[in-house]
DNA sequence: TATTATTCAGATAATAAATGTCCGAATAAT
DNA sequence: ATTATTCGGACATTTATTATCTGAATAATA
């Protein structure tokens, strides 16, 4: 039961995009360089975010990524689901319908109690992540970081962030 | 983010063991046959349960498995952790310490806010599973099943369950 | 008490999923 | 229209899961 490494990268990348000045963006290579991770694989995660409507992208010269909506409308679950998918972690294979005491499929209209229990636990997990937004994370970072560190980030963003053309696709 | 298939099998197997008459056990092959799953792989999951102290085993002729403690003291989280391990699903690789705006390790005494958020969600997941016991599952099964199905199970158990020697190891 | 049948337990292959990389399609500036 | 730049999906590689097999341990039997 592992959450893919891409989720970690995607959340960090989205948090960084949240710090961008308005109307500017970062290309995948810059986002990867910021955390010193492989650019091609980072790009893969960003694609997933765009597909899910979390980021907007612009292609061609001076292209890049930006958030598609306000940070308080992007939850950690949104990002997790975008990257790792939203299929249940517990996969019920209905083995209650196998073997010498198999249940007839007619008697399986209600879900297996075991599967239902896991579904409830997963719901608790999802709800918890859904209740935390990028804005919440950003607020904590601002509160708990040394001022010089925040200054370094703003500085780096100003140097790397490029004005995006307004004709952003998707 | 997947829970291994072995967890599903282990929970079903443990539920079945819970229905055993006192002093009796089931061998791994019988537990596998009950749900029509590969015996060798089922055995692997049962080993994990024994290692975690959830089941007791007896080896040799007329050997087999039984629950090591009352069903209301065995939670779904106990079984999940025994089979899949209890390491966190979200693995923080501390990428905040990488790149041009890297945090010094001195400034990383407090956990990364993102990692903390996922840890909190996982705690909600675990607590939810920990609050459900095998006894709870058994109660639901009894309440929601057709009487003839319960009768078939009891019948099968009486035919397959063998008296275990008291000298159960581990 | 030695033997044998039976069972569990850890070590060993096969398969699927996650991780990482590459090249073509698309866009915007020149 | 051309060219430089960027994203997007298709392609290898590595790791984890799934499945199997052989040996160690136990208890019944002679």
XYZ file of C-alpha atoms (C1' of nucleotides) in Angstrom:
400
model
C 0.000 0.000 0.000
C 2.108 2.829 -1.317
C 1.303 6.306 -2.596
C 3.439 6.930 -5.666
C 6.394 9.250 -5.474
C 4.795 11.325 -8.219
C 2.130 12.499 -5.774
C 4.758 14.018 -3.506
C 6.376 15.796 -6.427
C 3.067 17.002 -7.803
C 1.990 18.525 -4.486
C 5.307 20.302 -4.052
C 5.183 21.540 -7.632
C 1.615 22.791 -7.245
C 2.590 24.574 -4.028
C 5.356 26.329 -5.899
C 3.006 27.349 -8.716
C 0.794 28.843 -6.022
C 3.595 31.299 -5.210
C 3.791 32.621 -8.768
C 2.988 36.264 -9.527
C -0.235 36.658 -11.500
C -0.038 35.949 -15.207
C 3.227 34.067 -14.997
C 4.130 30.430 -15.321
C 6.925 27.895 -14.913
C 8.001 25.321 -17.446
C 8.290 21.674 -16.463
C 12.065 21.761 -16.557
C 12.180 24.635 -14.073
C 9.728 22.929 -11.730
C 11.898 19.815 -11.815
C 15.094 21.791 -11.264
C 13.615 23.562 -8.249
C 13.475 20.241 -6.377
C 16.303 18.566 -8.261
C 14.228 15.690 -9.631
C 14.262 14.074 -13.111
C 12.630 16.517 -15.535
C 10.949 13.938 -17.769
C 9.248 12.196 -14.882
C 8.227 15.462 -13.254
C 6.657 16.429 -16.588
C 4.603 13.269 -16.478
C 3.037 14.278 -13.179
C 2.322 17.789 -14.474
C 0.527 16.308 -17.444
C -1.711 14.425 -15.037
C -2.494 17.655 -13.190
C -3.429 19.380 -16.440
C -5.618 16.494 -17.487
C -7.481 16.834 -14.196
C -7.969 20.556 -14.646
C -5.712 21.507 -11.744
C -3.137 23.279 -13.894
C -3.336 25.169 -17.168
C -0.584 24.750 -19.730
C 0.785 26.830 -22.562
C 2.876 25.191 -25.254
C 5.522 26.550 -27.560
C 8.045 29.260 -26.792
C 7.587 30.829 -23.332
C 5.171 28.073 -22.467
C 4.706 26.555 -19.029
C 2.328 25.659 -16.256
C 0.183 27.690 -13.891
C -2.657 26.818 -11.518
C -6.027 26.620 -13.245
C -8.004 27.848 -10.243
C -7.552 29.488 -6.835
C -5.396 27.533 -4.384
C -8.217 27.250 -1.856
C -10.172 25.253 -4.440
C -7.411 22.681 -4.939
C -7.273 19.972 -2.284
C -4.570 17.415 -1.606
C -7.062 14.739 -2.607
C -7.570 16.436 -5.985
C -3.856 16.161 -6.639
C -3.566 12.617 -5.289
C -6.463 11.437 -7.425
C -5.090 13.195 -10.489
C -1.709 11.477 -10.223
C -2.492 8.106 -8.642
C -6.052 7.651 -9.858
C -9.183 7.433 -7.758
C -9.813 3.709 -7.871
C -10.311 2.146 -4.431
C -7.195 0.812 -2.696
C -9.092 -2.255 -1.489
C -10.194 -4.362 -4.435
C -12.985 -6.781 -3.510
C -12.701 -9.843 -5.726
C -15.946 -11.296 -4.377
C -14.356 -14.495 -3.140
C -17.505 -14.980 -1.071
C -18.985 -16.244 -4.347
C -16.326 -18.962 -4.591
C -15.914 -22.404 -3.051
C -18.150 -24.926 -1.301
C -20.220 -22.324 0.595
C -20.370 -19.829 -2.243
C -23.064 -17.176 -2.113
C -25.344 -16.955 -5.139
C -24.880 -13.673 -6.967
C -28.511 -12.875 -6.150
C -27.542 -12.744 -2.481
C -24.692 -10.342 -3.202
C -26.650 -7.229 -4.012
C -25.391 -5.652 -0.832
C -21.616 -5.217 -0.785
C -19.461 -7.607 1.179
C -19.190 -6.354 4.782
C -15.423 -6.579 4.620
C -15.244 -4.509 1.439
C -17.685 -2.013 2.958
C -15.475 -1.603 6.016
C -12.447 -0.832 3.901
C -14.471 1.533 1.736
C -15.479 3.444 4.857
C -11.850 3.733 5.971
C -10.810 4.959 2.544
C -13.570 7.536 2.644
C -12.153 8.843 5.921
C -8.754 9.073 4.258
C -10.079 10.906 1.215
C -12.219 13.291 3.258
C -9.223 14.183 5.350
C -7.104 14.996 2.302
C -10.010 16.784 0.640
C -10.265 19.105 3.638
C -6.724 20.416 3.131
C -6.109 22.873 0.295
C -2.993 24.240 -1.308
C -3.856 27.539 0.348
C -3.726 25.843 3.755
C -0.307 24.408 2.982
C 0.951 27.739 1.737
C -0.278 29.435 4.903
C 1.607 26.981 7.084
C 4.761 27.344 5.043
C 4.623 31.120 5.386
C 4.029 30.892 9.134
C 6.720 28.377 9.892
C 9.555 29.367 7.571
C 12.476 31.688 8.163
C 11.925 35.016 6.372
C 15.162 34.664 4.395
C 13.956 31.346 3.014
C 10.692 32.863 1.796
C 12.689 35.691 0.270
C 14.886 33.203 -1.582
C 11.830 31.498 -3.044
C 10.261 34.765 -4.223
C 13.597 35.737 -5.714
C 13.958 32.474 -7.596
C 10.385 32.689 -8.885
C 10.928 36.214 -10.168
C 14.009 35.063 -12.021
C 12.483 31.899 -13.511
C 8.824 32.712 -14.000
C 8.037 33.803 -17.518
C 4.994 35.746 -18.673
C 2.638 33.276 -20.310
C 0.675 34.064 -23.390
C -2.993 34.348 -22.557
C -3.949 31.785 -25.146
C -3.425 28.899 -22.732
C -4.774 25.666 -24.117
C -6.986 23.125 -22.320
C -2.018 3.029 -3.983
C -3.216 -0.509 -3.719
C -3.940 -2.797 -0.784
C -2.595 -6.228 -1.636
C -4.955 -9.031 -2.499
C -3.506 -11.004 0.402
C -5.230 -8.638 2.840
C -8.624 -9.508 1.419
C -7.891 -13.215 1.681
C -6.468 -12.900 5.185
C -9.530 -11.063 6.493
C -11.901 -13.614 4.962
C -9.801 -16.471 6.345
C -9.700 -14.938 9.818
C -13.462 -14.452 9.712
C -13.866 -18.111 8.914
C -11.558 -19.140 11.757
C -13.772 -17.051 14.024
C -16.622 -19.426 13.263
C -14.731 -22.504 14.435
C -15.936 -24.529 17.406
C -13.648 -24.198 20.437
C -10.478 -26.255 20.354
C -10.589 -26.873 16.641
C -8.559 -25.570 13.718
C -8.333 -25.473 9.945
C -5.287 -26.240 7.861
C -4.072 -23.781 5.255
C -5.209 -25.980 2.387
C -8.781 -26.079 3.732
C -8.860 -22.306 4.236
C -7.726 -21.851 0.645
C -10.232 -24.380 -0.676
C -13.091 -22.638 1.139
C -12.636 -19.566 -1.058
C -11.125 -21.379 -4.035
C -7.811 -19.510 -4.010
C -4.237 -20.804 -4.552
C -3.239 -22.771 -1.449
C 0.442 -21.812 -1.429
C -0.278 -18.103 -1.557
C -3.049 -18.341 1.015
C -0.526 -20.078 3.276
C 1.809 -17.114 2.920
C -0.814 -14.745 4.285
C -1.578 -17.083 7.180
C 2.109 -17.116 8.062
C 2.001 -13.347 8.289
C -0.992 -13.543 10.622
C 0.827 -16.008 12.880
C 3.937 -13.880 12.940
C 1.802 -10.949 14.113
C 0.211 -13.023 16.867
C -3.244 -12.978 15.313
C -3.395 -16.727 14.723
C -1.883 -19.707 16.490
C -0.535 -22.588 14.481
C 0.023 -26.277 15.105
C 2.341 -28.214 12.834
C 2.483 -31.864 11.916
C -0.402 -34.294 11.538
C -3.765 -32.720 12.426
C -2.122 -29.329 12.472
C -3.739 -26.091 11.411
C -4.620 -22.531 12.301
C -6.900 -20.977 14.894
C -7.349 -17.444 16.209
C -4.855 -16.547 18.922
C -7.230 -14.252 20.790
C -10.919 -13.288 20.986
C -12.370 -11.884 17.788
C -13.285 -8.579 19.426
C -9.585 -8.002 20.049
C -8.605 -8.432 16.392
C -9.171 -5.357 14.236
C -9.104 -5.026 10.483
C -6.074 -2.799 10.883
C -4.256 -5.546 12.795
C -4.754 -7.879 9.848
C -3.900 -5.244 7.245
C -0.691 -4.314 9.045
C 0.259 -7.966 9.505
C -0.039 -8.723 5.792
C 0.870 -5.437 4.090
C 3.147 -3.963 6.742
C 2.603 -0.784 8.720
C 4.967 1.568 6.943
C 3.354 4.861 5.874
C 1.794 4.953 2.400
C 3.136 8.452 1.787
C 6.931 8.428 1.758
C 8.401 11.895 2.259
C 11.720 12.049 0.421
C 12.496 15.492 1.811
C 12.816 17.132 -1.582
C 12.474 20.451 0.232
C 16.152 19.936 1.034
C 17.029 19.799 -2.675
C 17.597 22.409 -5.325
C 18.351 26.136 -5.422
C 16.081 27.046 -2.487
C 16.931 23.981 -0.414
C 16.200 24.104 3.293
C 19.128 23.384 5.576
C 18.599 20.192 7.547
C 18.644 22.294 10.727
C 15.435 23.969 9.543
C 13.770 20.580 8.950
C 13.278 19.458 12.523
C 9.552 19.863 12.100
C 8.109 17.520 9.469
C 7.241 18.869 6.048
C 3.669 20.249 6.109
C 2.750 18.163 3.122
C 4.017 14.963 4.713
C 2.218 15.881 7.934
C -1.048 16.316 6.072
C -0.792 12.887 4.500
C 0.203 11.360 7.837
C -2.954 12.801 9.364
C -5.091 11.308 6.591
C -3.445 7.932 7.009
C -4.093 8.085 10.727
C -7.789 8.606 9.996
C -7.687 5.552 7.733
C -5.949 3.388 10.315
C -8.183 4.522 13.169
C -11.218 3.681 11.112
C -9.995 0.159 10.404
C -8.797 -0.264 13.981
C -12.322 0.467 15.214
C -13.764 -2.522 13.357
C -13.149 -5.995 14.790
C -13.634 -9.479 13.435
C -16.473 -9.776 15.924
C -18.201 -6.786 14.298
C -17.860 -8.378 10.880
C -19.173 -11.692 12.158
C -22.173 -9.978 13.710
C -23.047 -8.290 10.432
C -22.674 -11.528 8.504
C -25.005 -13.316 10.905
C -27.573 -10.526 10.716
C -27.580 -10.141 6.962
C -27.234 -13.713 5.701
C -29.887 -16.224 4.785
C -30.219 -18.871 7.518
C -29.485 -21.683 5.065
C -26.199 -20.071 4.151
C -25.096 -19.859 7.777
C -26.145 -23.486 8.177
C -23.994 -24.488 5.208
C -20.978 -22.772 6.740
C -21.426 -24.435 10.114
C -21.841 -27.744 8.345
C -18.685 -27.310 6.317
C -16.718 -26.259 9.384
C -17.879 -29.289 11.316
C -16.764 -31.533 8.487
C -13.384 -29.872 7.906
C -12.327 -28.597 11.326
C -9.988 -30.961 13.092
C -9.259 -31.072 16.819
C -5.886 -29.442 17.352
C -3.356 -30.718 19.804
C -3.034 -28.299 22.692
C 0.712 -27.982 22.190
C 0.340 -25.173 19.709
C 3.642 -23.517 18.946
C 4.473 -19.806 18.882
C 11.914 -45.136 20.320
C 12.382 -45.000 15.299
C 9.632 -44.159 11.348
C 6.459 -41.997 8.459
C 2.879 -39.090 7.030
C 1.459 -34.511 7.423
C 1.878 -29.738 8.075
C 3.908 -25.141 8.288
C 7.806 -21.830 7.039
C 11.149 -19.544 4.515
C 13.551 -19.290 0.022
C 12.848 -19.040 -4.970
C 10.548 -17.792 -9.873
C 6.838 -15.287 -12.757
C 3.961 -11.485 -13.309
C 2.204 -6.793 -12.847
C 2.909 -2.069 -11.501
C 5.534 1.844 -10.675
C 9.495 4.522 -12.215
C 12.233 6.659 -15.513
C 13.360 7.981 -20.544
C 12.718 9.208 -25.232
C 10.838 11.105 -29.604
C 6.993 13.201 -32.153
C 2.994 16.779 -32.153
C 1.737 21.426 -31.201
C 2.320 26.229 -30.341
C 4.204 30.883 -30.552
C 7.764 34.011 -31.756
C 10.618 35.622 -35.584
C 6.439 30.306 -43.730
C 10.080 28.920 -40.775
C 12.280 27.815 -36.631
C 13.000 27.354 -31.838
C 10.759 25.801 -27.859
C 7.539 23.275 -25.146
C 4.173 19.840 -23.941
C 2.138 15.095 -24.667
C 1.889 10.361 -25.167
C 4.541 6.051 -26.470
C 8.585 3.272 -25.081
C 12.305 0.777 -21.687
C 13.800 -0.214 -16.976
C 13.421 -1.128 -12.316
C 10.836 -2.415 -8.239
C 6.949 -4.568 -5.840
C 3.401 -7.857 -5.918
C 1.785 -12.419 -6.898
C 2.470 -17.192 -7.117
C 5.120 -21.492 -6.508
C 8.329 -24.855 -4.726
C 11.446 -27.364 -1.597
C 13.035 -28.123 3.047
C 12.267 -27.956 8.350
C 9.311 -29.248 12.154
C 5.768 -31.722 14.518
C 2.831 -35.503 15.967
C 0.776 -39.919 15.243
C 1.788 -44.818 14.551
C 4.210 -49.164 14.830
